[in-house]
Short mmCIF file of C-alpha atoms (C1' of nucleotides) in Angstrom, two decimals:
data_model
loop_
_atom_site.label_atom_id
_atom_site.label_comp_id
_atom_site.label_asym_id
_atom_site.label_seq_id
_atom_site.Cartn_x
_atom_site.Cartn_y
_atom_site.Cartn_z
CA MET A 12 -3.80 5.30 -55.58
CA ASP A 13 -0.60 5.61 -53.65
CA SER A 14 2.42 4.43 -55.54
CA LEU A 15 6.16 4.34 -55.21
CA LYS A 16 8.53 5.05 -58.09
CA ILE A 17 12.01 3.52 -57.87
CA ALA A 18 14.62 4.22 -60.53
CA THR A 19 18.16 3.23 -61.41
CA PHE A 20 20.44 5.44 -63.50
CA ASN A 21 24.06 4.94 -64.52
CA ILE A 22 24.93 8.61 -64.72
CA ASN A 23 28.48 8.22 -66.09
CA GLY A 24 30.10 11.03 -64.13
CA ILE A 25 27.92 12.98 -61.71
CA ARG A 26 29.89 16.20 -62.09
CA ALA A 27 29.62 16.19 -65.87
CA ARG A 28 25.94 15.19 -65.58
CA ARG A 29 24.74 17.30 -62.68
CA THR A 30 22.23 19.36 -64.65
CA ASN A 31 20.93 16.27 -66.50
CA LEU A 32 20.30 14.64 -63.12
CA LEU A 33 18.54 17.65 -61.62
CA GLU A 34 16.36 18.12 -64.68
CA TRP A 35 15.35 14.47 -64.61
CA LEU A 36 14.55 14.54 -60.87
CA GLU A 37 12.48 17.66 -61.33
CA ARG A 38 10.50 16.22 -64.20
CA GLU A 39 9.99 12.59 -63.16
CA GLN A 40 9.95 12.91 -59.37
CA PRO A 41 11.11 9.39 -58.52
CA ASP A 42 10.76 8.49 -54.84
CA VAL A 43 13.96 6.44 -54.71
CA VAL A 44 16.96 6.62 -57.05
CA CYS A 45 20.00 4.40 -57.40
CA LEU A 46 22.92 6.05 -59.17
CA GLN A 47 26.01 4.36 -60.57
CA GLU A 48 29.31 5.50 -62.02
CA LEU A 49 29.57 8.71 -60.04
CA LYS A 50 33.25 8.92 -61.05
CA ALA A 51 33.77 11.31 -58.18
CA GLN A 52 35.21 11.33 -54.70
CA ASP A 53 32.88 11.69 -51.74
CA ALA A 54 33.69 15.39 -51.35
CA ASP A 55 32.63 16.10 -54.93
CA PHE A 56 29.13 14.65 -54.60
CA PRO A 57 26.68 17.54 -55.23
CA ILE A 58 24.66 16.99 -52.09
CA ASP A 59 23.53 20.61 -51.82
CA ASP A 60 21.91 20.55 -55.25
CA ILE A 61 20.29 17.22 -54.52
CA ARG A 62 18.90 18.46 -51.20
CA ALA A 63 17.60 21.57 -52.91
CA ALA A 64 15.76 19.28 -55.33
CA GLY A 65 14.02 17.68 -52.35
CA TYR A 66 16.10 14.54 -51.87
CA GLY A 67 18.18 13.04 -49.12
CA ALA A 68 21.09 10.87 -50.18
CA ILE A 69 23.87 8.55 -49.18
CA TRP A 70 26.83 7.97 -51.47
CA HIS A 71 29.99 5.95 -51.78
CA GLY A 72 32.41 7.69 -54.10
CA GLN A 73 35.78 6.85 -55.55
CA LYS A 74 38.33 8.81 -57.54
CA SER A 75 37.87 8.51 -61.31
CA TRP A 76 35.85 5.29 -61.44
CA ASN A 77 32.79 3.56 -60.05
CA GLY A 78 30.85 5.21 -57.23
CA VAL A 79 27.22 4.61 -56.21
CA ALA A 80 24.51 6.60 -54.44
CA ILE A 81 20.96 6.20 -53.18
CA LEU A 82 18.56 9.17 -53.19
CA SER A 83 15.26 9.32 -51.35
CA LYS A 84 12.63 11.99 -51.82
CA GLY A 85 11.85 13.89 -48.65
CA ASP A 86 14.19 12.09 -46.28
CA ASP A 87 17.60 10.48 -45.91
CA PRO A 88 17.93 6.82 -46.85
CA LEU A 89 18.79 4.72 -43.83
CA GLU A 90 22.11 3.10 -44.67
CA ILE A 91 22.32 -0.65 -44.13
CA ARG A 92 25.49 -1.63 -45.93
CA ARG A 93 28.38 0.04 -47.74
CA GLY A 94 30.30 -2.37 -49.95
CA LEU A 95 29.55 -5.95 -50.92
CA PRO A 96 30.67 -8.53 -48.35
CA GLY A 97 32.96 -11.41 -49.20
CA ASP A 98 36.27 -9.82 -50.21
CA PRO A 99 38.07 -7.41 -47.87
CA ASP A 100 40.59 -6.65 -50.64
CA ASP A 101 37.95 -5.30 -53.03
CA THR A 102 38.48 -1.54 -53.12
CA HIS A 103 35.87 -0.64 -55.76
CA SER A 104 32.86 1.44 -54.71
CA ARG A 105 30.13 -0.62 -56.31
CA TYR A 106 27.51 -1.39 -53.68
CA LEU A 107 25.23 0.47 -51.29
CA GLU A 108 22.20 -0.80 -49.42
CA ALA A 109 19.62 1.29 -47.61
CA ALA A 110 16.05 1.46 -46.42
CA ALA A 111 13.91 4.13 -48.05
CA HIS A 112 10.15 4.57 -48.28
CA GLY A 113 9.52 1.22 -46.67
CA VAL A 114 11.70 -0.79 -49.05
CA ILE A 115 15.23 -2.15 -48.78
CA VAL A 116 17.10 -0.90 -51.82
CA ALA A 117 20.33 -2.45 -53.04
CA CYS A 118 22.22 -0.20 -55.46
CA LEU A 119 24.82 -2.10 -57.47
CA TYR A 120 27.32 -1.45 -60.19
CA LEU A 121 28.47 -4.82 -61.41
CA PRO A 122 31.92 -4.87 -63.05
CA ASN A 123 31.95 -4.49 -66.83
CA GLY A 124 34.39 -7.37 -67.28
CA ASN A 125 36.00 -6.41 -70.58
CA PRO A 126 38.29 -7.43 -72.10
CA GLN A 127 37.27 -11.04 -71.92
CA PRO A 128 38.86 -13.40 -71.11
CA GLY A 129 41.21 -11.89 -68.57
CA PRO A 130 41.50 -10.66 -64.99
CA LYS A 131 38.73 -8.08 -65.41
CA PHE A 132 36.31 -10.81 -66.47
CA GLU A 133 37.42 -12.98 -63.56
CA TYR A 134 36.74 -10.06 -61.23
CA LYS A 135 33.29 -9.63 -62.75
CA LEU A 136 32.36 -13.27 -62.16
CA ALA A 137 33.82 -13.27 -58.65
CA TRP A 138 31.89 -10.11 -57.80
CA PHE A 139 28.73 -11.68 -59.23
CA GLU A 140 29.20 -14.77 -57.05
CA ARG A 141 29.53 -12.61 -53.97
CA PHE A 142 26.40 -10.73 -54.98
CA ILE A 143 24.42 -13.94 -55.55
CA LYS A 144 25.40 -15.10 -52.09
CA HIS A 145 24.41 -11.80 -50.48
CA ALA A 146 21.16 -11.58 -52.46
CA ALA A 147 20.06 -14.97 -51.14
CA GLY A 148 20.07 -13.52 -47.65
CA LEU A 149 18.18 -10.46 -48.78
CA PHE A 150 15.50 -12.52 -50.46
CA ASP A 151 14.82 -14.40 -47.25
CA ASN A 152 15.00 -11.52 -44.79
CA GLY A 153 11.26 -10.88 -44.65
CA HIS A 154 11.40 -7.30 -45.93
CA PRO A 155 10.47 -5.96 -49.36
CA VAL A 156 13.68 -5.67 -51.39
CA VAL A 157 14.64 -4.18 -54.75
CA LEU A 158 18.01 -4.98 -56.34
CA ALA A 159 18.58 -2.07 -58.71
CA GLY A 160 21.54 -1.14 -60.80
CA ASP A 161 23.81 -1.55 -63.79
CA TYR A 162 24.33 -5.31 -63.96
CA ASN A 163 26.49 -5.15 -67.09
CA VAL A 164 24.66 -8.25 -68.30
CA VAL A 165 22.47 -8.59 -71.39
CA PRO A 166 20.23 -11.42 -70.13
CA THR A 167 19.16 -12.81 -73.52
CA ASP A 168 19.51 -12.06 -77.21
CA GLU A 169 16.11 -10.34 -76.97
CA ASP A 170 17.79 -7.69 -74.83
CA ILE A 171 20.12 -6.33 -77.51
CA TYR A 172 19.58 -4.87 -80.98
CA ASN A 173 21.88 -7.42 -82.58
CA PRO A 174 24.12 -9.80 -80.66
CA ARG A 175 26.41 -10.51 -83.61
CA SER A 176 28.98 -7.78 -83.05
CA TRP A 177 28.91 -8.37 -79.27
CA THR A 178 29.52 -12.13 -79.11
CA LYS A 179 32.99 -11.66 -77.59
CA ASP A 180 31.83 -8.99 -75.15
CA ALA A 181 31.77 -9.69 -71.41
CA LEU A 182 28.14 -8.47 -71.22
CA LEU A 183 26.88 -11.40 -73.33
CA GLN A 184 29.10 -14.25 -72.20
CA PRO A 185 27.34 -17.47 -71.16
CA GLU A 186 29.08 -17.22 -67.77
CA SER A 187 27.64 -13.73 -67.20
CA ARG A 188 24.17 -14.81 -68.26
CA GLU A 189 24.35 -17.95 -66.17
CA CYS A 190 25.09 -15.86 -63.09
CA TYR A 191 22.09 -13.64 -63.83
CA GLU A 192 19.89 -16.72 -64.28
CA ARG A 193 21.09 -18.17 -61.01
CA LEU A 194 20.26 -14.92 -59.26
CA LEU A 195 16.73 -14.94 -60.70
CA ALA A 196 16.37 -18.59 -59.69
CA GLN A 197 16.44 -17.47 -56.06
CA GLY A 198 12.95 -16.11 -56.81
CA TRP A 199 13.60 -12.53 -57.89
CA THR A 200 11.41 -10.93 -60.56
CA ASP A 201 13.05 -9.00 -63.39
CA ALA A 202 10.50 -6.18 -63.27
CA LEU A 203 10.83 -4.76 -66.79
CA ARG A 204 10.76 -8.17 -68.45
CA ALA A 205 7.87 -9.33 -66.26
CA LYS A 206 5.82 -6.28 -67.15
CA TYR A 207 6.66 -6.37 -70.85
CA PRO A 208 7.55 -9.98 -71.76
CA ASP A 209 7.81 -9.44 -75.51
CA ALA A 210 8.95 -5.83 -75.89
CA ARG A 211 12.37 -4.71 -77.06
CA ILE A 212 13.55 -2.66 -74.12
CA TYR A 213 16.95 -0.96 -74.00
CA THR A 214 18.56 1.04 -71.21
CA PHE A 215 22.01 1.71 -72.69
CA TRP A 216 23.21 2.93 -76.06
CA ASP A 217 26.96 3.37 -76.38
CA TYR A 218 28.47 6.51 -77.85
CA PHE A 219 29.84 4.73 -80.91
CA ARG A 220 28.51 4.57 -84.44
CA GLN A 221 25.39 6.62 -83.74
CA HIS A 222 23.88 3.79 -81.74
CA TRP A 223 21.40 6.08 -80.00
CA GLN A 224 20.20 7.59 -83.25
CA LYS A 225 19.70 4.08 -84.66
CA ASN A 226 18.22 2.71 -81.40
CA SER A 227 20.97 0.11 -81.25
CA GLY A 228 20.70 -0.49 -77.53
CA LEU A 229 21.20 -3.04 -74.79
CA ARG A 230 19.14 -3.83 -71.70
CA ILE A 231 21.67 -3.98 -68.86
CA ASP A 232 20.09 -1.88 -66.10
CA HIS A 233 17.73 -4.06 -64.08
CA LEU A 234 15.36 -3.85 -61.12
CA LEU A 235 14.77 -7.18 -59.38
CA LEU A 236 11.86 -7.56 -56.97
CA SER A 237 11.52 -9.79 -53.94
CA ALA A 238 8.52 -12.13 -53.69
CA ASP A 239 6.31 -9.76 -51.73
CA LEU A 240 7.08 -6.82 -54.03
CA ALA A 241 6.43 -8.56 -57.34
CA PRO A 242 2.61 -8.50 -56.92
CA ARG A 243 2.83 -4.77 -56.21
CA LEU A 244 4.39 -3.97 -59.61
CA ILE A 245 2.20 -1.46 -61.47
CA ASP A 246 4.38 -0.33 -64.34
CA ALA A 247 7.95 -0.11 -65.55
CA GLY A 248 9.81 1.87 -68.17
CA VAL A 249 12.83 3.75 -69.43
CA ASP A 250 13.07 7.55 -69.50
CA ARG A 251 14.48 7.68 -73.02
CA TRP A 252 14.17 11.46 -73.24
CA VAL A 253 17.13 11.72 -70.86
CA ARG A 254 19.36 9.79 -73.28
CA ASP A 255 18.36 12.22 -76.03
CA GLN A 256 19.64 15.29 -74.19
CA GLU A 257 22.83 17.16 -74.93
CA HIS A 258 25.80 15.66 -73.10
CA ALA A 259 23.70 12.68 -72.02
CA SER A 260 24.96 9.64 -70.15
CA ASP A 261 25.13 6.54 -72.33
CA HIS A 262 22.45 5.02 -70.05
CA ALA A 263 18.85 6.15 -69.54
CA PRO A 264 17.02 6.09 -66.19
CA THR A 265 15.07 2.85 -65.76
CA TRP A 266 12.16 2.75 -63.33
CA ILE A 267 9.30 0.85 -61.77
CA THR A 268 6.18 1.91 -59.93
CA LEU A 269 4.89 -0.14 -57.02
CA LYS A 270 1.51 -0.14 -55.39
CA GLY A 271 1.66 1.30 -51.91
CA GLU A 272 2.68 4.19 -49.76
CA ALA A 273 5.22 6.60 -51.22
CA SER A 274 5.56 8.70 -48.13
CA GLY A 275 6.64 7.63 -44.69
CA LYS A 276 9.60 6.35 -42.87
CA ALA A 277 12.22 3.81 -43.64
CA VAL A 278 11.56 0.12 -43.36
CA GLN A 279 8.76 -0.58 -40.94
CA GLU A 280 8.96 -3.44 -38.54
CA LYS A 281 6.90 -6.39 -39.55
CA PRO A 282 3.77 -6.79 -37.45
CA ALA A 283 4.66 -9.20 -34.68
CA LYS A 284 1.74 -11.56 -35.24
CA ARG A 285 2.27 -11.90 -39.00
CA SER A 286 2.71 -15.51 -40.04
CA LYS A 287 5.56 -16.33 -42.41
CA ALA A 288 3.20 -17.98 -44.88
CA LYS A 289 3.01 -16.26 -48.25
CA THR A 290 -0.10 -14.17 -48.65
CA THR A 291 -1.60 -13.38 -51.99
CA GLN A 292 -2.31 -9.83 -53.02
"C1'" DA B 17 39.28 -3.29 -85.70
"C1'" DT B 18 36.75 0.56 -85.24
"C1'" DG B 19 33.94 3.96 -82.82
"C1'" DT B 20 33.08 8.20 -78.39
"C1'" DC B 21 33.05 10.10 -74.06
"C1'" DT B 22 34.86 11.06 -69.23
"C1'" DT B 23 38.39 10.84 -66.25
"C1'" DT B 24 43.37 12.10 -64.53
"C1'" DC B 25 47.57 14.57 -64.75
"C1'" DG B 26 49.05 18.98 -65.05
"C1'" DA B 27 49.12 22.83 -68.26
"C1'" DG B 28 48.43 20.29 -73.95
"C1'" DG B 29 47.25 16.25 -75.16
"C1'" DA B 30 47.59 11.44 -74.16
"C1'" DA B 31 46.18 7.27 -71.85
"C1'" DA B 32 42.83 4.35 -69.59
"C1'" DG B 33 38.27 2.54 -68.71
"C1'" DA B 34 33.82 1.61 -70.40
#
DNA sequence: ATGTCTTTCGAGGAAAGA
């Protein structure tokens, strides 16, 4: 059966992690990849290596911090949007949107927000509000959409090894969680949680106190599916072997597979005669 | 409070962000 694999990976410095990335692409062969925390300027994005691995890419870099990219196997993603609308003074490179393999892919790197309270937390919540507003339009646009990235939100206490030492952290604040809930309430499906409702799933293990070795992780990298994509979800998972490598990022690639064509062009036009009524799979 | 890693600046090691 044809299927489409879409992944999100906070790479924590693409120059320091170039070989980790190429090894992962080679082994897992995702069709579409969202990368966050490039920590590199546009000119330092290793596009030649990525092309040699069989991927086209678009990227939005920034010196030292942030930076996002979308990779597409076999062709270039068709860029739709660079930067989140709603604040012309926001200089952070945290958002890219493109069409690839018949799906609209939003790649996001939501602000961390620590320390909390403070201006960084205010920025996080303001950014989240802008994203919620933009996502509402995406949900209704009639195309299949995936919102993939590092949300810097632990949705519930089931998404962390032990919330006790993190109660003051921006990733667990009620305000952060409430924003995530409000986003889901638009109708999006949290793919990993939908596929595995009761499993402990982590995507991030910080570098402190041997958290990886003890599997003391957090689930903060999410893939949200629009209404017409949710029934196409086949499987979801985390490539934990990447986190176990030497010089690994503190995140692991997180992925879904969807029923349907993996090859082909960018977003296809909807058939003209198609009614807007929801069809069941 | 701590812990570790990557970045910049600039030439060794410190500071900041996560």
